Amino acid sequence: TKLRVGLLFGGRSGEHEVSISSARAIARALNVEENAHKYEILSFYIQKNGCWLGGELAQQILETGIPQLETQNLNPWRLPDQVTEVDVWIPILHGPNGEDGTIQGLLTLMQVPFVGSGVLGSAVGMDKIAMKMAFEQAGLPQVKYKALTRAEVWSNPCVFPKLCDEIESALDYPCFVKPANLGSSVGIAKVRSRSELEAALDNAATYDRRIIVEAGVVAREVECAVLGNDQTKASIVGEITFHSDFYDYETKYTVGKADLLIPAPIPDGVSRQIQDMALQAFAAVDAAGLARVDFFFVEATGEVLINEINTFPGFTATSMYPQLWAYSGIPFAELVDRLIQLALERYKV
Ligand code: ATP
Ligand code: MG
Ligand code: MG
Ligand code: MG
């Protein structure tokens, strides 16, 4: 009998559309011959309002790639009946309410294995402030930063200027203002002046209670994929090149705006250092199954800084994570199979 794989996609997140694309690629991988005899897909679509759809409706969205607009289910706690039939879940969700430990908590309580990190790894990996604290403890080099809260940013007009003064004295321009819990560069701004800083902080506060401001670095952007549970493997390192000001949402998702270079044309020693740091970062946040670790390679000094970890990275056929593994000898369909096996293995012990 086939293992029933619950594909969970969409989600109450700024990365809803990306999630649908990732889910379609994973569904295609499960339908190739080597996998189709082992696995059967059950689809679950989480609408932008957080309410779940299963069965035919979810299957349709997976097939067409078009998000469901009319709402069939208005209760986020009312789960489709098919939920009880799932043997293993793949929560193909990016960003808040999916990559951050919330869904992982629900699936843990269901007592069904799932692909990827658990509650702790997902939560620490998603929150850029907690993540940076974990990296700091692990001795991983990173940019200078300052952590803030929405309450501080939206405090009375006498406090806000002091806050900006503190940021300006701790970090130089340009710096990067980010909502702590997001992805795909949503809500991120590169700021070069006081007025841009003020506007970016206000904007970031609309996305998250927690906000981070980072010193800007001039560097090449390189990424490494990690696969495994307690025994982890690092992939070949890849580089992203683009012409825009930084790797923003539009650059990430407009065809032709960015190029992936695999392997990254960097010295072997630097690659090995990045692979080593990727494995350390994976362990530092207690990730499991998969993660993509993003780095800055400062060519001028030879320095490598860790930027961040993504515990459920983009997973379309052209995304960096599966491409890095393809070049490292694990084709897409086999990668999905391995991730399911890792989920089962982690659940057993
Ligand atoms: P992902 O889609 O990878 O999850 P994200 O939303 O978590 O992205 P980051 O990776 O933190 O965002 O930043 C997005 C991009 O912004 C980086 O790839 C880089 O181009 C730029 N960037 C972020 N922080 C810095 C920094 N401190 N210095 C220079 N560039 C930065
Ligand atoms: Mg990220
Ligand atoms: Mg991400
Ligand atoms: Mg990133």
mmCIF file of C-alpha atoms and ligand atoms in Angstrom:
data_model
loop_
_atom_site.group_PDB
_atom_site.id
_atom_site.type_symbol
_atom_site.label_atom_id
_atom_site.label_comp_id
_atom_site.label_asym_id
_atom_site.label_seq_id
_atom_site.Cartn_x
_atom_site.Cartn_y
_atom_site.Cartn_z
ATOM 1 C CA THR A 1 0.000 0.000 0.000
ATOM 2 C CA LYS A 2 1.121 3.532 -0.748
ATOM 3 C CA LEU A 3 2.188 6.066 1.844
ATOM 4 C CA ARG A 4 -0.276 8.964 1.855
ATOM 5 C CA VAL A 5 1.649 12.242 1.687
ATOM 6 C CA GLY A 6 -0.193 15.353 2.875
ATOM 7 C CA LEU A 7 0.940 18.355 0.838
ATOM 8 C CA LEU A 8 0.213 21.468 2.848
ATOM 9 C CA PHE A 9 0.534 24.708 0.885
ATOM 10 C CA GLY A 10 -0.627 28.313 0.520
ATOM 11 C CA GLY A 11 -0.753 29.762 4.004
ATOM 12 C CA ARG A 12 -1.421 33.000 5.850
ATOM 13 C CA SER A 13 1.854 34.548 4.765
ATOM 14 C CA GLY A 14 3.334 37.094 2.383
ATOM 15 C CA GLU A 15 4.890 34.086 0.626
ATOM 16 C CA HIS A 16 1.549 32.416 -0.212
ATOM 17 C CA GLU A 17 2.118 32.392 -3.984
ATOM 18 C CA VAL A 18 5.683 31.112 -3.663
ATOM 19 C CA SER A 19 4.355 28.249 -1.540
ATOM 20 C CA ILE A 20 1.907 27.227 -4.272
ATOM 21 C CA SER A 21 4.755 27.133 -6.820
ATOM 22 C CA SER A 22 6.914 25.041 -4.490
ATOM 23 C CA ALA A 23 4.004 22.647 -3.839
ATOM 24 C CA ARG A 24 3.356 22.165 -7.559
ATOM 25 C CA ALA A 25 7.007 21.243 -8.134
ATOM 26 C CA ILE A 26 6.957 18.775 -5.231
ATOM 27 C CA ALA A 27 3.679 17.247 -6.466
ATOM 28 C CA ARG A 28 5.251 16.736 -9.893
ATOM 29 C CA ALA A 29 8.227 15.017 -8.233
ATOM 30 C CA LEU A 30 5.901 12.674 -6.330
ATOM 31 C CA ASN A 31 4.162 11.772 -9.575
ATOM 32 C CA VAL A 32 7.279 10.556 -11.401
ATOM 33 C CA GLU A 33 7.547 6.799 -11.791
ATOM 34 C CA GLU A 34 10.138 6.159 -9.059
ATOM 35 C CA ASN A 35 7.950 7.893 -6.479
ATOM 36 C CA ALA A 36 4.421 7.257 -7.773
ATOM 37 C CA HIS A 37 4.504 3.572 -6.807
ATOM 38 C CA LYS A 38 5.416 4.503 -3.211
ATOM 39 C CA TYR A 39 3.448 7.674 -2.522
ATOM 40 C CA GLU A 40 -0.067 9.010 -2.979
ATOM 41 C CA ILE A 41 -0.770 12.749 -2.696
ATOM 42 C CA LEU A 42 -3.435 14.299 -0.483
ATOM 43 C CA SER A 43 -3.671 18.083 -1.014
ATOM 44 C CA PHE A 44 -4.416 20.685 1.628
ATOM 45 C CA TYR A 45 -4.597 24.340 0.726
ATOM 46 C CA ILE A 46 -4.451 26.976 3.446
ATOM 47 C CA GLN A 47 -6.188 30.095 2.180
ATOM 48 C CA LYS A 48 -4.773 33.566 2.824
ATOM 49 C CA ASN A 49 -7.272 33.915 5.671
ATOM 50 C CA GLY A 50 -5.819 30.811 7.345
ATOM 51 C CA CYS A 51 -8.769 28.498 6.618
ATOM 52 C CA TRP A 52 -8.010 25.031 5.191
ATOM 53 C CA LEU A 53 -9.437 23.398 2.078
ATOM 54 C CA GLY A 54 -8.913 19.717 1.243
ATOM 55 C CA GLY A 55 -9.986 17.230 -1.413
ATOM 56 C CA GLU A 56 -10.970 18.313 -4.925
ATOM 57 C CA LEU A 57 -10.706 22.056 -4.228
ATOM 58 C CA ALA A 58 -7.151 21.841 -2.951
ATOM 59 C CA GLN A 59 -6.222 19.457 -5.765
ATOM 60 C CA GLN A 60 -7.533 21.982 -8.309
ATOM 61 C CA ILE A 61 -5.377 24.774 -6.905
ATOM 62 C CA LEU A 62 -2.360 22.486 -7.009
ATOM 63 C CA GLU A 63 -3.079 21.679 -10.660
ATOM 64 C CA THR A 64 -3.862 25.197 -11.893
ATOM 65 C CA GLY A 65 -1.616 27.196 -9.568
ATOM 66 C CA ILE A 66 -4.407 29.731 -9.181
ATOM 67 C CA PRO A 67 -5.181 30.680 -5.549
ATOM 68 C CA GLN A 68 -8.739 30.015 -4.398
ATOM 69 C CA LEU A 69 -10.575 33.302 -3.950
ATOM 70 C CA GLU A 70 -14.095 32.427 -2.770
ATOM 71 C CA THR A 71 -14.083 31.075 0.753
ATOM 72 C CA GLN A 72 -15.529 27.614 1.285
ATOM 73 C CA ASN A 73 -14.375 27.291 4.863
ATOM 74 C CA LEU A 74 -14.401 30.260 7.222
ATOM 75 C CA ASN A 75 -13.080 28.548 10.333
ATOM 76 C CA PRO A 76 -9.293 28.232 10.633
ATOM 77 C CA TRP A 77 -9.757 25.469 13.220
ATOM 78 C CA ARG A 78 -12.068 23.382 11.027
ATOM 79 C CA LEU A 79 -9.737 20.996 9.237
ATOM 80 C CA PRO A 80 -10.808 18.942 6.181
ATOM 81 C CA ASP A 81 -11.791 15.312 6.973
ATOM 82 C CA GLN A 82 -8.912 13.965 4.845
ATOM 83 C CA VAL A 83 -6.455 15.253 7.477
ATOM 84 C CA THR A 84 -6.909 11.990 9.400
ATOM 85 C CA GLU A 85 -5.778 9.941 6.363
ATOM 86 C CA VAL A 86 -2.291 11.459 6.099
ATOM 87 C CA ASP A 87 0.726 9.233 6.892
ATOM 88 C CA VAL A 88 3.384 11.918 6.464
ATOM 89 C CA TRP A 89 3.089 15.666 5.972
ATOM 90 C CA ILE A 90 5.110 18.034 3.810
ATOM 91 C CA PRO A 91 4.384 21.533 5.147
ATOM 92 C CA ILE A 92 5.427 23.424 1.997
ATOM 93 C CA LEU A 93 4.898 26.783 3.643
ATOM 94 C CA HIS A 94 7.226 29.760 3.630
ATOM 95 C CA GLY A 95 7.260 32.560 6.168
ATOM 96 C CA PRO A 96 4.971 33.207 9.140
ATOM 97 C CA ASN A 97 2.260 30.675 10.066
ATOM 98 C CA GLY A 98 4.074 27.839 8.342
ATOM 99 C CA GLU A 99 7.865 28.025 8.407
ATOM 100 C CA ASP A 100 7.921 29.384 11.959
ATOM 101 C CA GLY A 101 6.929 26.419 14.133
ATOM 102 C CA THR A 102 3.189 27.090 14.308
ATOM 103 C CA ILE A 103 2.170 24.382 11.796
ATOM 104 C CA GLN A 104 4.954 22.163 13.129
ATOM 105 C CA GLY A 105 3.311 22.370 16.571
ATOM 106 C CA LEU A 106 -0.053 21.353 15.128
ATOM 107 C CA LEU A 107 1.468 18.412 13.239
ATOM 108 C CA THR A 108 3.406 17.332 16.334
ATOM 109 C CA LEU A 109 0.153 17.258 18.300
ATOM 110 C CA MET A 110 -1.462 15.212 15.500
ATOM 111 C CA GLN A 111 1.324 12.624 16.069
ATOM 112 C CA VAL A 112 2.048 12.296 12.365
ATOM 113 C CA PRO A 113 5.605 12.627 10.955
ATOM 114 C CA PHE A 114 6.404 15.692 8.867
ATOM 115 C CA VAL A 115 9.217 16.904 6.634
ATOM 116 C CA GLY A 116 11.588 19.528 8.010
ATOM 117 C CA SER A 117 12.384 21.198 11.293
ATOM 118 C CA GLY A 118 10.301 20.860 14.440
ATOM 119 C CA VAL A 119 8.861 23.672 16.543
ATOM 120 C CA LEU A 120 12.140 24.955 17.970
ATOM 121 C CA GLY A 121 14.216 24.813 14.787
ATOM 122 C CA SER A 122 11.464 26.425 12.745
ATOM 123 C CA ALA A 123 10.833 29.208 15.256
ATOM 124 C CA VAL A 124 14.487 30.042 15.891
ATOM 125 C CA GLY A 125 15.257 29.813 12.177
ATOM 126 C CA MET A 126 12.425 32.152 11.243
ATOM 127 C CA ASP A 127 12.981 34.912 13.785
ATOM 128 C CA LYS A 128 16.046 36.831 12.607
ATOM 129 C CA ILE A 129 16.745 38.145 16.128
ATOM 130 C CA ALA A 130 16.605 34.716 17.819
ATOM 131 C CA MET A 131 18.500 33.245 14.863
ATOM 132 C CA LYS A 132 21.320 35.786 15.166
ATOM 133 C CA MET A 133 21.575 35.115 18.915
ATOM 134 C CA ALA A 134 21.901 31.374 18.225
ATOM 135 C CA PHE A 135 24.551 32.019 15.545
ATOM 136 C CA GLU A 136 26.437 34.324 17.911
ATOM 137 C CA GLN A 137 26.540 31.560 20.539
ATOM 138 C CA ALA A 138 27.857 29.145 17.924
ATOM 139 C CA GLY A 139 30.649 31.609 17.112
ATOM 140 C CA LEU A 140 29.464 32.261 13.557
ATOM 141 C CA PRO A 141 30.551 35.662 12.179
ATOM 142 C CA GLN A 142 27.763 38.009 11.071
ATOM 143 C CA VAL A 143 26.997 41.704 10.508
ATOM 144 C CA LYS A 144 26.354 44.141 13.368
ATOM 145 C CA TYR A 145 22.662 44.591 14.124
ATOM 146 C CA LYS A 146 20.130 46.130 16.437
ATOM 147 C CA ALA A 147 16.870 44.514 17.562
ATOM 148 C CA LEU A 148 13.717 46.591 18.061
ATOM 149 C CA THR A 149 10.039 46.085 18.738
ATOM 150 C CA ARG A 150 6.957 47.543 17.059
ATOM 151 C CA ALA A 151 6.026 49.115 20.399
ATOM 152 C CA GLU A 152 9.303 51.051 20.400
ATOM 153 C CA VAL A 153 8.891 52.126 16.773
ATOM 154 C CA TRP A 154 5.287 53.231 17.313
ATOM 155 C CA SER A 155 6.025 54.767 20.705
ATOM 156 C CA ASN A 156 5.323 58.435 21.391
ATOM 157 C CA PRO A 157 7.073 60.915 19.078
ATOM 158 C CA CYS A 158 9.593 61.880 21.769
ATOM 159 C CA VAL A 159 11.045 58.363 22.052
ATOM 160 C CA PHE A 160 11.278 57.515 18.342
ATOM 161 C CA PRO A 161 14.031 60.058 17.470
ATOM 162 C CA LYS A 162 16.198 58.678 20.310
ATOM 163 C CA LEU A 163 15.724 55.205 18.900
ATOM 164 C CA CYS A 164 16.872 56.378 15.465
ATOM 165 C CA ASP A 165 19.852 58.175 17.075
ATOM 166 C CA GLU A 166 20.867 54.898 18.713
ATOM 167 C CA ILE A 167 20.645 53.036 15.413
ATOM 168 C CA GLU A 168 22.678 55.728 13.634
ATOM 169 C CA SER A 169 25.410 55.647 16.255
ATOM 170 C CA ALA A 170 25.574 51.818 16.245
ATOM 171 C CA LEU A 171 25.360 51.268 12.460
ATOM 172 C CA ASP A 172 26.392 53.254 9.396
ATOM 173 C CA TYR A 173 24.304 53.896 6.312
ATOM 174 C CA PRO A 174 23.353 52.061 4.256
ATOM 175 C CA CYS A 175 21.658 49.656 6.617
ATOM 176 C CA PHE A 176 18.885 47.095 6.161
ATOM 177 C CA VAL A 177 15.578 47.272 8.019
ATOM 178 C CA LYS A 178 13.731 43.951 8.221
ATOM 179 C CA PRO A 179 10.639 42.516 9.872
ATOM 180 C CA ALA A 180 12.191 39.757 12.045
ATOM 181 C CA ASN A 181 9.819 37.003 10.876
ATOM 182 C CA LEU A 182 9.418 36.947 7.121
ATOM 183 C CA GLY A 183 11.045 35.850 3.899
ATOM 184 C CA SER A 184 11.330 36.540 0.158
ATOM 185 C CA SER A 185 12.606 40.025 1.156
ATOM 186 C CA VAL A 186 9.026 41.087 1.975
ATOM 187 C CA GLY A 187 9.099 44.245 4.138
ATOM 188 C CA ILE A 188 12.891 44.678 3.786
ATOM 189 C CA ALA A 189 14.349 48.082 2.922
ATOM 190 C CA LYS A 190 17.869 49.304 2.265
ATOM 191 C CA VAL A 191 18.086 52.770 3.800
ATOM 192 C CA ARG A 192 20.598 55.559 3.243
ATOM 193 C CA SER A 193 19.283 58.424 5.364
ATOM 194 C CA ARG A 194 17.397 59.308 8.505
ATOM 195 C CA SER A 195 14.133 59.870 6.659
ATOM 196 C CA GLU A 196 14.441 56.523 4.838
ATOM 197 C CA LEU A 197 15.229 54.832 8.154
ATOM 198 C CA GLU A 198 12.104 56.297 9.779
ATOM 199 C CA ALA A 199 9.868 55.255 6.893
ATOM 200 C CA ALA A 200 11.360 51.738 6.734
ATOM 201 C CA LEU A 201 10.949 51.171 10.472
ATOM 202 C CA ASP A 202 7.326 52.247 10.278
ATOM 203 C CA ASN A 203 6.748 49.929 7.311
ATOM 204 C CA ALA A 204 8.522 46.946 8.922
ATOM 205 C CA ALA A 205 6.352 47.426 12.024
ATOM 206 C CA THR A 206 3.241 46.794 9.916
ATOM 207 C CA TYR A 207 4.576 43.247 9.196
ATOM 208 C CA ASP A 208 5.905 42.146 12.557
ATOM 209 C CA ARG A 209 6.129 42.934 16.270
ATOM 210 C CA ARG A 210 9.859 42.309 16.044
ATOM 211 C CA ILE A 211 12.185 44.308 13.793
ATOM 212 C CA ILE A 212 15.886 44.093 13.066
ATOM 213 C CA VAL A 213 18.245 46.687 11.592
ATOM 214 C CA GLU A 214 21.506 45.353 10.145
ATOM 215 C CA ALA A 215 24.701 47.019 9.002
ATOM 216 C CA GLY A 216 24.848 46.817 5.213
ATOM 217 C CA VAL A 217 27.714 44.840 3.753
ATOM 218 C CA VAL A 218 29.169 44.946 0.212
ATOM 219 C CA ALA A 219 29.558 41.305 -0.675
ATOM 220 C CA ARG A 220 28.797 38.477 -3.058
ATOM 221 C CA GLU A 221 25.773 36.376 -2.082
ATOM 222 C CA VAL A 222 26.357 32.654 -1.738
ATOM 223 C CA GLU A 223 24.073 29.895 -0.491
ATOM 224 C CA CYS A 224 24.546 26.339 0.713
ATOM 225 C CA ALA A 225 21.914 23.602 1.090
ATOM 226 C CA VAL A 226 21.852 21.219 4.042
ATOM 227 C CA LEU A 227 20.147 17.807 4.098
ATOM 228 C CA GLY A 228 19.804 15.370 7.008
ATOM 229 C CA ASN A 229 18.720 15.057 10.610
ATOM 230 C CA ASP A 230 21.538 14.376 13.060
ATOM 231 C CA GLN A 231 23.905 13.290 10.275
ATOM 232 C CA THR A 232 23.897 16.285 7.943
ATOM 233 C CA LYS A 233 25.400 16.903 4.532
ATOM 234 C CA ALA A 234 26.229 20.250 2.910
ATOM 235 C CA SER A 235 25.736 20.726 -0.835
ATOM 236 C CA ILE A 236 27.955 22.425 -3.362
ATOM 237 C CA VAL A 237 27.875 26.211 -2.821
ATOM 238 C CA GLY A 238 25.921 28.421 -5.240
ATOM 239 C CA GLU A 239 26.049 32.144 -5.960
ATOM 240 C CA ILE A 240 23.289 34.574 -6.879
ATOM 241 C CA THR A 241 24.033 37.469 -9.189
ATOM 242 C CA PHE A 242 21.712 40.338 -10.140
ATOM 243 C CA HIS A 243 21.759 43.986 -11.154
ATOM 244 C CA SER A 244 19.201 45.445 -8.764
ATOM 245 C CA ASP A 245 20.158 47.313 -5.598
ATOM 246 C CA PHE A 246 19.718 44.178 -3.494
ATOM 247 C CA TYR A 247 18.092 40.745 -3.776
ATOM 248 C CA ASP A 248 14.528 42.015 -3.291
ATOM 249 C CA TYR A 249 11.178 40.301 -3.975
ATOM 250 C CA GLU A 250 10.987 41.415 -7.602
ATOM 251 C CA THR A 251 14.527 40.235 -8.329
ATOM 252 C CA LYS A 252 13.814 36.888 -6.685
ATOM 253 C CA TYR A 253 10.660 36.117 -8.634
ATOM 254 C CA THR A 254 10.962 37.841 -12.005
ATOM 255 C CA VAL A 255 12.409 35.510 -14.621
ATOM 256 C CA GLY A 256 15.750 36.803 -15.871
ATOM 257 C CA LYS A 257 16.399 39.297 -13.051
ATOM 258 C CA ALA A 258 18.780 37.035 -11.144
ATOM 259 C CA ASP A 259 21.151 34.258 -12.116
ATOM 260 C CA LEU A 260 22.162 31.237 -10.085
ATOM 261 C CA LEU A 261 25.771 30.163 -10.553
ATOM 262 C CA ILE A 262 26.400 26.579 -9.473
ATOM 263 C CA PRO A 263 29.052 25.955 -8.347
ATOM 264 C CA ALA A 264 29.854 29.464 -7.096
ATOM 265 C CA PRO A 265 33.070 30.700 -8.751
ATOM 266 C CA ILE A 266 34.897 31.181 -5.436
ATOM 267 C CA PRO A 267 38.102 29.622 -4.073
ATOM 268 C CA ASP A 268 37.774 26.010 -2.851
ATOM 269 C CA GLY A 269 38.861 26.970 0.640
ATOM 270 C CA VAL A 270 36.062 29.529 0.892
ATOM 271 C CA SER A 271 33.528 26.944 -0.329
ATOM 272 C CA ARG A 272 34.646 24.477 2.311
ATOM 273 C CA GLN A 273 34.427 27.161 4.992
ATOM 274 C CA ILE A 274 30.868 27.992 3.860
ATOM 275 C CA GLN A 275 29.832 24.315 3.918
ATOM 276 C CA ASP A 276 31.244 23.986 7.404
ATOM 277 C CA MET A 277 29.448 27.113 8.606
ATOM 278 C CA ALA A 278 26.192 25.907 7.003
ATOM 279 C CA LEU A 279 26.291 22.690 9.034
ATOM 280 C CA GLN A 280 27.080 24.647 12.216
ATOM 281 C CA ALA A 281 24.199 27.048 11.546
ATOM 282 C CA PHE A 282 21.826 24.115 10.954
ATOM 283 C CA ALA A 283 22.769 22.614 14.316
ATOM 284 C CA ALA A 284 22.738 26.005 16.099
ATOM 285 C CA VAL A 285 19.008 26.543 15.488
ATOM 286 C CA ASP A 286 18.150 22.799 15.828
ATOM 287 C CA ALA A 287 17.019 22.469 12.208
ATOM 288 C CA ALA A 288 16.037 19.066 10.762
ATOM 289 C CA GLY A 289 15.545 17.579 7.321
ATOM 290 C CA LEU A 290 16.431 20.532 5.148
ATOM 291 C CA ALA A 291 17.592 24.141 5.224
ATOM 292 C CA ARG A 292 19.234 26.657 2.950
ATOM 293 C CA VAL A 293 21.875 28.813 4.582
ATOM 294 C CA ASP A 294 22.613 32.234 3.038
ATOM 295 C CA PHE A 295 26.009 33.919 3.293
ATOM 296 C CA PHE A 296 27.878 37.079 2.344
ATOM 297 C CA PHE A 297 31.325 36.577 0.839
ATOM 298 C CA VAL A 298 33.255 39.837 1.244
ATOM 299 C CA GLU A 299 35.710 39.393 -1.575
ATOM 300 C CA ALA A 300 37.824 42.412 -0.589
ATOM 301 C CA THR A 301 38.792 40.824 2.744
ATOM 302 C CA GLY A 302 38.118 37.140 2.038
ATOM 303 C CA GLU A 303 35.680 37.185 4.953
ATOM 304 C CA VAL A 304 32.533 35.023 5.068
ATOM 305 C CA LEU A 305 29.564 36.259 7.114
ATOM 306 C CA ILE A 306 26.415 34.254 7.727
ATOM 307 C CA ASN A 307 23.230 36.085 6.697
ATOM 308 C CA GLU A 308 20.428 33.700 7.570
ATOM 309 C CA ILE A 309 18.928 30.219 7.523
ATOM 310 C CA ASN A 310 15.677 29.218 5.795
ATOM 311 C CA THR A 311 14.137 26.046 7.193
ATOM 312 C CA PHE A 312 11.723 25.668 4.270
ATOM 313 C CA PRO A 313 13.477 27.340 1.346
ATOM 314 C CA GLY A 314 11.876 27.964 -2.036
ATOM 315 C CA PHE A 315 11.327 24.583 -3.683
ATOM 316 C CA THR A 316 10.325 25.244 -7.297
ATOM 317 C CA ALA A 317 12.178 23.382 -10.047
ATOM 318 C CA THR A 318 14.407 26.453 -10.547
ATOM 319 C CA SER A 319 14.922 27.283 -6.848
ATOM 320 C CA MET A 320 18.407 27.300 -5.355
ATOM 321 C CA TYR A 321 17.816 24.503 -2.798
ATOM 322 C CA PRO A 322 16.850 21.679 -5.197
ATOM 323 C CA GLN A 323 19.300 22.957 -7.830
ATOM 324 C CA LEU A 324 22.207 22.800 -5.380
ATOM 325 C CA TRP A 325 21.332 19.171 -4.637
ATOM 326 C CA ALA A 326 20.881 18.331 -8.301
ATOM 327 C CA TYR A 327 24.438 19.560 -8.921
ATOM 328 C CA SER A 328 25.583 17.677 -5.830
ATOM 329 C CA GLY A 329 24.208 14.423 -7.286
ATOM 330 C CA ILE A 330 20.664 14.237 -5.891
ATOM 331 C CA PRO A 331 18.003 14.897 -8.556
ATOM 332 C CA PHE A 332 14.731 16.650 -7.582
ATOM 333 C CA ALA A 333 12.534 13.531 -7.355
ATOM 334 C CA GLU A 334 15.093 11.667 -5.265
ATOM 335 C CA LEU A 335 15.493 14.712 -2.999
ATOM 336 C CA VAL A 336 11.763 14.711 -2.202
ATOM 337 C CA ASP A 337 11.893 10.963 -1.517
ATOM 338 C CA ARG A 338 14.878 11.430 0.812
ATOM 339 C CA LEU A 339 13.125 14.227 2.715
ATOM 340 C CA ILE A 340 10.111 11.996 3.332
ATOM 341 C CA GLN A 341 12.391 9.195 4.542
ATOM 342 C CA LEU A 342 14.168 11.662 6.863
ATOM 343 C CA ALA A 343 10.778 12.701 8.283
ATOM 344 C CA LEU A 344 9.895 9.063 9.023
ATOM 345 C CA GLU A 345 13.343 8.407 10.522
ATOM 346 C CA ARG A 346 13.116 11.427 12.826
ATOM 347 C CA TYR A 347 9.637 10.455 13.975
ATOM 348 C CA LYS A 348 10.688 6.919 14.938
ATOM 349 C CA VAL A 349 13.501 7.822 17.328
HETATM 350 P P1 ATP B 1 14.737 34.658 1.876
HETATM 351 O O1 ATP B 1 13.815 34.785 0.685
HETATM 352 O O2 ATP B 1 16.082 34.144 1.495
HETATM 353 O O3 ATP B 1 14.113 33.994 3.045
HETATM 354 P P2 ATP B 1 14.686 37.053 3.577
HETATM 355 O O4 ATP B 1 13.411 37.750 3.349
HETATM 356 O O5 ATP B 1 14.820 36.214 4.797
HETATM 357 O O6 ATP B 1 15.061 36.196 2.279
HETATM 358 P P3 ATP B 1 17.365 38.221 3.767
HETATM 359 O O7 ATP B 1 17.997 37.030 3.170
HETATM 360 O O8 ATP B 1 17.692 38.520 5.185
HETATM 361 O O9 ATP B 1 15.778 38.198 3.578
HETATM 362 O O10 ATP B 1 17.726 39.504 2.901
HETATM 363 C C1 ATP B 1 17.284 39.608 1.561
HETATM 364 C C2 ATP B 1 18.349 40.258 0.712
HETATM 365 O O11 ATP B 1 18.629 41.593 1.162
HETATM 366 C C3 ATP B 1 19.697 39.571 0.745
HETATM 367 O O12 ATP B 1 19.721 38.478 -0.131
HETATM 368 C C4 ATP B 1 20.617 40.714 0.335
HETATM 369 O O13 ATP B 1 20.527 40.992 -1.066
HETATM 370 C C5 ATP B 1 20.014 41.887 1.042
HETATM 371 N N1 ATP B 1 20.580 42.055 2.391
HETATM 372 C C6 ATP B 1 20.002 41.663 3.537
HETATM 373 N N2 ATP B 1 20.728 41.982 4.607
HETATM 374 C C7 ATP B 1 21.834 42.592 4.132
HETATM 375 C C8 ATP B 1 22.990 43.178 4.753
HETATM 376 N N3 ATP B 1 23.128 43.200 6.078
HETATM 377 N N4 ATP B 1 23.935 43.715 3.935
HETATM 378 C C9 ATP B 1 23.791 43.696 2.589
HETATM 379 N N5 ATP B 1 22.716 43.166 1.954
HETATM 380 C C10 ATP B 1 21.749 42.632 2.708
HETATM 381 MG MG MG B 2 14.976 34.153 4.908
HETATM 382 MG MG MG B 3 12.855 32.369 3.405
HETATM 383 MG MG MG B 4 17.766 35.199 2.270
#
